[in-house]
Tab-separated table of C-alpha atoms in Angstrom:
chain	number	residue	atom	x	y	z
A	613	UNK	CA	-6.221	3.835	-15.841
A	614	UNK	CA	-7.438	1.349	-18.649
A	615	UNK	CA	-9.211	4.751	-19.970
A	616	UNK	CA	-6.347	7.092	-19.814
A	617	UNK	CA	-5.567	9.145	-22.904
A	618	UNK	CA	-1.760	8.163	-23.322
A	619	UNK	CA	-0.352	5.068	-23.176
A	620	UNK	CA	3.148	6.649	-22.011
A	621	UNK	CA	1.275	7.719	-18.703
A	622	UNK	CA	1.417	4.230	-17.387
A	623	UNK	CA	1.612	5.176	-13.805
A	624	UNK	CA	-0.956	5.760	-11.215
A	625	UNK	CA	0.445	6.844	-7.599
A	626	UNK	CA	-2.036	5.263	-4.924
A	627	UNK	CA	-0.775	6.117	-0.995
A	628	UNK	CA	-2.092	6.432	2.583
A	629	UNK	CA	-1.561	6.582	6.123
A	630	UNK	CA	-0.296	3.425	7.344
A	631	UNK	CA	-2.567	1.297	8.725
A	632	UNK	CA	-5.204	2.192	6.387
A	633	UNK	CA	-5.214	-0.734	4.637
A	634	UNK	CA	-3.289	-0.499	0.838
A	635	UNK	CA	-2.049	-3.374	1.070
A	636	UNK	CA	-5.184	-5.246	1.927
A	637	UNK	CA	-7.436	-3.525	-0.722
A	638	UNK	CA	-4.784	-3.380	-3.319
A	639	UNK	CA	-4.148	-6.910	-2.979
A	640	UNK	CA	-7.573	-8.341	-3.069
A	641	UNK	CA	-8.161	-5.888	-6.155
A	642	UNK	CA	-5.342	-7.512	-7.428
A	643	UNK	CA	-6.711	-11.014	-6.902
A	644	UNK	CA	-9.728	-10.210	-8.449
A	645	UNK	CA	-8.214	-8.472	-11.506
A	646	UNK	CA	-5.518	-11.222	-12.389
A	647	UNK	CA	-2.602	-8.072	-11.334
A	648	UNK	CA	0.819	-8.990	-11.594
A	649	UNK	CA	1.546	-8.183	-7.505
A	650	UNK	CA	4.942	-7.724	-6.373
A	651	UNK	CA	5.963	-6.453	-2.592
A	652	UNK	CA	9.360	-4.086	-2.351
A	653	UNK	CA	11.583	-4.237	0.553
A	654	UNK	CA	14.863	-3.636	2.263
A	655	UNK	CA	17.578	-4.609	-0.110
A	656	UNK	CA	16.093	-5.255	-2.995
A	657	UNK	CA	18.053	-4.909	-6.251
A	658	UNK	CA	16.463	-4.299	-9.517
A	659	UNK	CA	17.350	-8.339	-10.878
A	660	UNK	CA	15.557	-9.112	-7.358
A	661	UNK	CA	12.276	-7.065	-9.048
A	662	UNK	CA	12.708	-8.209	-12.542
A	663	UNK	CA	12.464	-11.830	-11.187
A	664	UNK	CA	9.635	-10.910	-9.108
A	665	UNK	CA	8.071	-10.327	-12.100
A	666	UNK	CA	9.377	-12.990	-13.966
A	667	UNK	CA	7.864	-15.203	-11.288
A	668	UNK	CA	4.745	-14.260	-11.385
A	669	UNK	CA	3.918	-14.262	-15.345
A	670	UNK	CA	5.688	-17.344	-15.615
A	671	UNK	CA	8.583	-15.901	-17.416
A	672	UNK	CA	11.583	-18.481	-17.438
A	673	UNK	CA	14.669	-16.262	-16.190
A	674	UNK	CA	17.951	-15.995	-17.834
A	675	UNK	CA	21.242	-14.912	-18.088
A	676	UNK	CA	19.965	-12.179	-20.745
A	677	UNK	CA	18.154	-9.060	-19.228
A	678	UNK	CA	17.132	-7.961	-21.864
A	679	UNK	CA	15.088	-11.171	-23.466
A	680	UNK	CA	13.872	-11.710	-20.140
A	681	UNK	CA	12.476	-8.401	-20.550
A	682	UNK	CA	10.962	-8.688	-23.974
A	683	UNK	CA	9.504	-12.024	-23.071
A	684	UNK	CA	8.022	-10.199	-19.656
A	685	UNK	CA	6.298	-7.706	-22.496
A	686	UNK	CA	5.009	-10.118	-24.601
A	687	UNK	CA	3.532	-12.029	-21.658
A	688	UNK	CA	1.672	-8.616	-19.989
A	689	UNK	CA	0.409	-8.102	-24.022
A	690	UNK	CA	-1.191	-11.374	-23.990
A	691	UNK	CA	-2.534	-11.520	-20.509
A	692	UNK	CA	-3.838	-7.741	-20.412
A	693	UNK	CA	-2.703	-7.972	-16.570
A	694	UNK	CA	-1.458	-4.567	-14.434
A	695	UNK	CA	1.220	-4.454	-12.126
A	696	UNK	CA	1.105	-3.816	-8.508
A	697	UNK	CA	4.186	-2.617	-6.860
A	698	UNK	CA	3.704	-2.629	-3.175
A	699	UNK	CA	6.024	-0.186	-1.355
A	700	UNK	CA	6.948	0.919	-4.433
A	701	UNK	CA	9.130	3.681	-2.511
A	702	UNK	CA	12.323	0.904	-2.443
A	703	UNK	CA	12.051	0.594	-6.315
A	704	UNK	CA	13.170	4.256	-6.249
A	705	UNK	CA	16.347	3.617	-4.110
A	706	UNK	CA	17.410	0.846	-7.274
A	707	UNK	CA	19.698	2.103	-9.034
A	708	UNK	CA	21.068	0.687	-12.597
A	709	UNK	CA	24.360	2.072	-14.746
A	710	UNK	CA	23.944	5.518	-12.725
A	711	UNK	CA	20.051	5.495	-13.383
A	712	UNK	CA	18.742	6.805	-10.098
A	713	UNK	CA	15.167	5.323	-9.606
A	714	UNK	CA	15.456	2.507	-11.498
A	715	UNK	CA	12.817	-0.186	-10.516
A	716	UNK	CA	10.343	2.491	-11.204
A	717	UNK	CA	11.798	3.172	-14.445
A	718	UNK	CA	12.196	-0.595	-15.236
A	719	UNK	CA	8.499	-1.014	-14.631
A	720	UNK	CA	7.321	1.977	-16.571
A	721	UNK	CA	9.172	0.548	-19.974
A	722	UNK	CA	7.795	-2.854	-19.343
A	723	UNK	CA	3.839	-1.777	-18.835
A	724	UNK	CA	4.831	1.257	-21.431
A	725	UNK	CA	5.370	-1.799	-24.264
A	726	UNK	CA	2.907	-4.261	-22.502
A	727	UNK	CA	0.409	-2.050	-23.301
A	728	UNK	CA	-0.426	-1.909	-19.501
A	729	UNK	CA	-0.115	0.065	-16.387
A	730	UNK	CA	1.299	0.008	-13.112
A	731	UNK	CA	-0.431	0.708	-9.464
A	732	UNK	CA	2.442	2.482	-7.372
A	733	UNK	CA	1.623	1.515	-3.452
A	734	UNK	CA	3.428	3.840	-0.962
A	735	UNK	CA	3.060	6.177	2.276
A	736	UNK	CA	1.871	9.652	2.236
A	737	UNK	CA	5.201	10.162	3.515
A	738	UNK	CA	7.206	8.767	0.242
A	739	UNK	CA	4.943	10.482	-2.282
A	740	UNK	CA	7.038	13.929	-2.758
A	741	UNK	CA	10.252	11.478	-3.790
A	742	UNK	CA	7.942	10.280	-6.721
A	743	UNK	CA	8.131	13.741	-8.023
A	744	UNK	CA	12.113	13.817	-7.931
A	745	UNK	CA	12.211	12.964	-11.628
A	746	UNK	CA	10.567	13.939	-14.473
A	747	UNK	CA	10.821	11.492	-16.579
A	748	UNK	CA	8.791	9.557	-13.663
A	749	UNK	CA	5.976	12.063	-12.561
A	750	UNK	CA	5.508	13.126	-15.821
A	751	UNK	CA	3.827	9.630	-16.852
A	752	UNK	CA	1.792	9.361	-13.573
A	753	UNK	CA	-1.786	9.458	-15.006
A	754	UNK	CA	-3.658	9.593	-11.664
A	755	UNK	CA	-3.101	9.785	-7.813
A	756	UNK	CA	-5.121	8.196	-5.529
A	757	UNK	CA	-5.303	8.966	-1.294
A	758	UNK	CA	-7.337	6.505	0.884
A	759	UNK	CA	-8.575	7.171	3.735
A	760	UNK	CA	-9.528	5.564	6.842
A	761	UNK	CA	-13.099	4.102	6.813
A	762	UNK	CA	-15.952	5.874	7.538
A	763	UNK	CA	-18.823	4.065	10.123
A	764	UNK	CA	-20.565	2.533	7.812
A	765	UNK	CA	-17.711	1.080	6.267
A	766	UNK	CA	-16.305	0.106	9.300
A	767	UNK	CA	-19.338	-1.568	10.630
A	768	UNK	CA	-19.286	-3.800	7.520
A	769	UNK	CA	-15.723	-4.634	7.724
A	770	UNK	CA	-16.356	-6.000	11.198
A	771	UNK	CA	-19.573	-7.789	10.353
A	772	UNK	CA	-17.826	-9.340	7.313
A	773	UNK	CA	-14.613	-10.038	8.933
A	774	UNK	CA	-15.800	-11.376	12.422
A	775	UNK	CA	-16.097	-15.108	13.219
A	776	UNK	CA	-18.537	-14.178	15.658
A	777	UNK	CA	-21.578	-12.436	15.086
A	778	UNK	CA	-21.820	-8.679	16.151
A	779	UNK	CA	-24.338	-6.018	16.439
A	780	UNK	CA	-23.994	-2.647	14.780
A	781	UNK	CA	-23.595	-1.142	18.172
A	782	UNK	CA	-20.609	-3.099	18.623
A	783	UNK	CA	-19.661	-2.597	15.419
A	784	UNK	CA	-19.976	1.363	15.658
A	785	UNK	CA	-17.993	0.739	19.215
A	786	UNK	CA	-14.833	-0.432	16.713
A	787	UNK	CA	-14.743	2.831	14.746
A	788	UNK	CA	-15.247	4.868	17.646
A	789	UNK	CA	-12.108	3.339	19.136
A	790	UNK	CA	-10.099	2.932	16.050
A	791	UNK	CA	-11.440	5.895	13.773
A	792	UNK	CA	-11.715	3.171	10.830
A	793	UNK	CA	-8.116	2.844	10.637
A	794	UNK	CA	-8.003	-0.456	9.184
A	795	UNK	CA	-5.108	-2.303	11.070
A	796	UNK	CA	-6.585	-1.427	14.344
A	797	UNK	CA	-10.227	-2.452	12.715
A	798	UNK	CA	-8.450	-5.733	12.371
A	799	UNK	CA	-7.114	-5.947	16.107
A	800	UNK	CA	-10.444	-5.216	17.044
A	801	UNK	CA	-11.827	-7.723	15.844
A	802	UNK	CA	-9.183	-10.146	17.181
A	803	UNK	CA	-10.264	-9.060	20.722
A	804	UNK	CA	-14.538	-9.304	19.672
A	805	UNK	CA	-13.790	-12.726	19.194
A	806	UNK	CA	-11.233	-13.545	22.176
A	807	UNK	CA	-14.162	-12.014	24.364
A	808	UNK	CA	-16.827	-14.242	22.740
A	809	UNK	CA	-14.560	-16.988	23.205
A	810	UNK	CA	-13.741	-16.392	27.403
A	811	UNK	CA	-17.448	-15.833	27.685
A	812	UNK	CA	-18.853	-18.608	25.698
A	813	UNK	CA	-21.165	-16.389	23.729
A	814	UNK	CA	-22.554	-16.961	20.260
A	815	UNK	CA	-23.166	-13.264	19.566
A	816	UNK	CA	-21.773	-10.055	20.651
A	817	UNK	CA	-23.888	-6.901	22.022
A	818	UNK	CA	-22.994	-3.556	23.268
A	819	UNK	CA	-23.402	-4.940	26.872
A	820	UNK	CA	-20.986	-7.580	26.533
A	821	UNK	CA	-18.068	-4.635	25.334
A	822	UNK	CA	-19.424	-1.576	26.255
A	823	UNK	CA	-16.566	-0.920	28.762
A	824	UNK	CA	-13.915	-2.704	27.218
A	825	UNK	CA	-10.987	-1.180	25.612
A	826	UNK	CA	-10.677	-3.000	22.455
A	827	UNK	CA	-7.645	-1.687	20.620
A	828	UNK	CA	-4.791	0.533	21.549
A	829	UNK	CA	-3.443	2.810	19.121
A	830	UNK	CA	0.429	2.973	20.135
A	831	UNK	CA	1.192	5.456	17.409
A	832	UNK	CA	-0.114	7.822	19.554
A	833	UNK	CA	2.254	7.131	22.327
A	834	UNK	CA	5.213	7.735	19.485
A	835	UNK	CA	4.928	12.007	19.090
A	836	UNK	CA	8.165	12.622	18.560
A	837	UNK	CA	10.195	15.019	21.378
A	838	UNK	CA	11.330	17.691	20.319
A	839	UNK	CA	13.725	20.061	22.749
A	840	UNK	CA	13.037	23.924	22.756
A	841	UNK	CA	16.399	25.535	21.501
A	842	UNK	CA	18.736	27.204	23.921
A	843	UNK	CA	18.094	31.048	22.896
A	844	UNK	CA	21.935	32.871	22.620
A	845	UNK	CA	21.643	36.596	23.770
A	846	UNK	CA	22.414	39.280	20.877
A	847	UNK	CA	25.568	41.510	21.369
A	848	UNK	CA	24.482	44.431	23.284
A	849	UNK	CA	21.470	42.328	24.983
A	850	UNK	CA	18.822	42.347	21.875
């Protein structure tokens, strides 16, 4: 994004499955890269995202949108800093003076003249509503899909992330059960160190979990029913 051609494309789409962990790596990409991070969720109104951002910069709210706004610019123009807009699906329900999509809008003016850019966090599931208007997909300048983490990975999420040590067999034991889906990684590792913990053990090898169930996947469980339709005869029996 910071070597895109134009500066009108200011958008970059970045979605997965959930679980897979946006939220995690976007946010400690964020932390790292000074990013202006705001969450969406149920209800929220585009003042609720302008002060959001407000907030964060350090931009004194007021009564006028639009200074607010300007001072929001000049403040991502000094500070270089990109916005993250987690679930960034709700800032297309905003609406604004009959503006449909309006908190994605609103953020593409502000990064537009702050000489910055905006990370768009959804679901694989919300990315087709991106494309609804053109004035939006049109200044998306990339689209990013992660995945769930491969064994490697995986093993050096849990070795990172564990309070007690693990071998790589165990470690490999987390993806097999989880398939690197990073939420379940994480519950996973909750139940490595509940074990270590009942058993009063310093380290963790494959014979201390090799037949333990260490994560369930509900999702699974949740496959949607769906009843065969009732099939109506033709006139004349065809």
């Amino acid at each position: 994004m910071e070597e895109r051609g134009s500066a009108s494309s200011c958008l970059m789409l970045l979605h997965g499955e959930p679980g897979v962990g946006k939220t995690r790596n976007i946010s400690h990409w964020g932390a790292a890269k000074g990013a202006v991070l705001v969450k969406g969720h149920v209800g929220m109104n585009l003042d609720g995202l302008r002060w959001a951002i407000s907030e964060k910069l350090g931009v004194k709210h007021r009564a006028n949108r639009s200074a607010e706004m300007e001072e929001q610019i000049a403040a991502l123009r000094e500070s270089g800093s990109p916005i993250v807009f987690d679930e960034a699906q709700f800032g297309l329900a905003m609406r604004c003076q009959q503006v449909p999509a309006a908190g994605i809008e609103y953020l593409r003016d502000v990064a537009e003249r702050g000489n910055t850019y905006v990370v768009l966090v959804c679901h694989n599931a919300e990315v087709r509503r991106f494309s609804d208007s053109a004035h939006i997909r049109t200044r998306i300048a990339h689209r990013q899909e992660l995945f769930n983490a491969a064994v490697r990975d995986t093993v050096a999420f849990v070795q990172a992330l564990c309070e007690v040590p693990v071998s790589v067999d165990v470690a490999e034991l987390v993806h097999q059960q989880t398939d690197g889906k990073f939420r379940l990684v994480e519950n996973a590792i909750a139940t490595l160190e509940r074990i270590a913990r009942t058993k009063g053990l310093e380290r963790l090898e494959l014979a201390d979990v090799g037949m333990v169930t260490l994560v369930v996947d509900h999702e699974l469980t949740l496959v949607p029913k769906v009843s065969p339709r009732a099939v109506t005869p033709r006139a004349g029996g065809r």
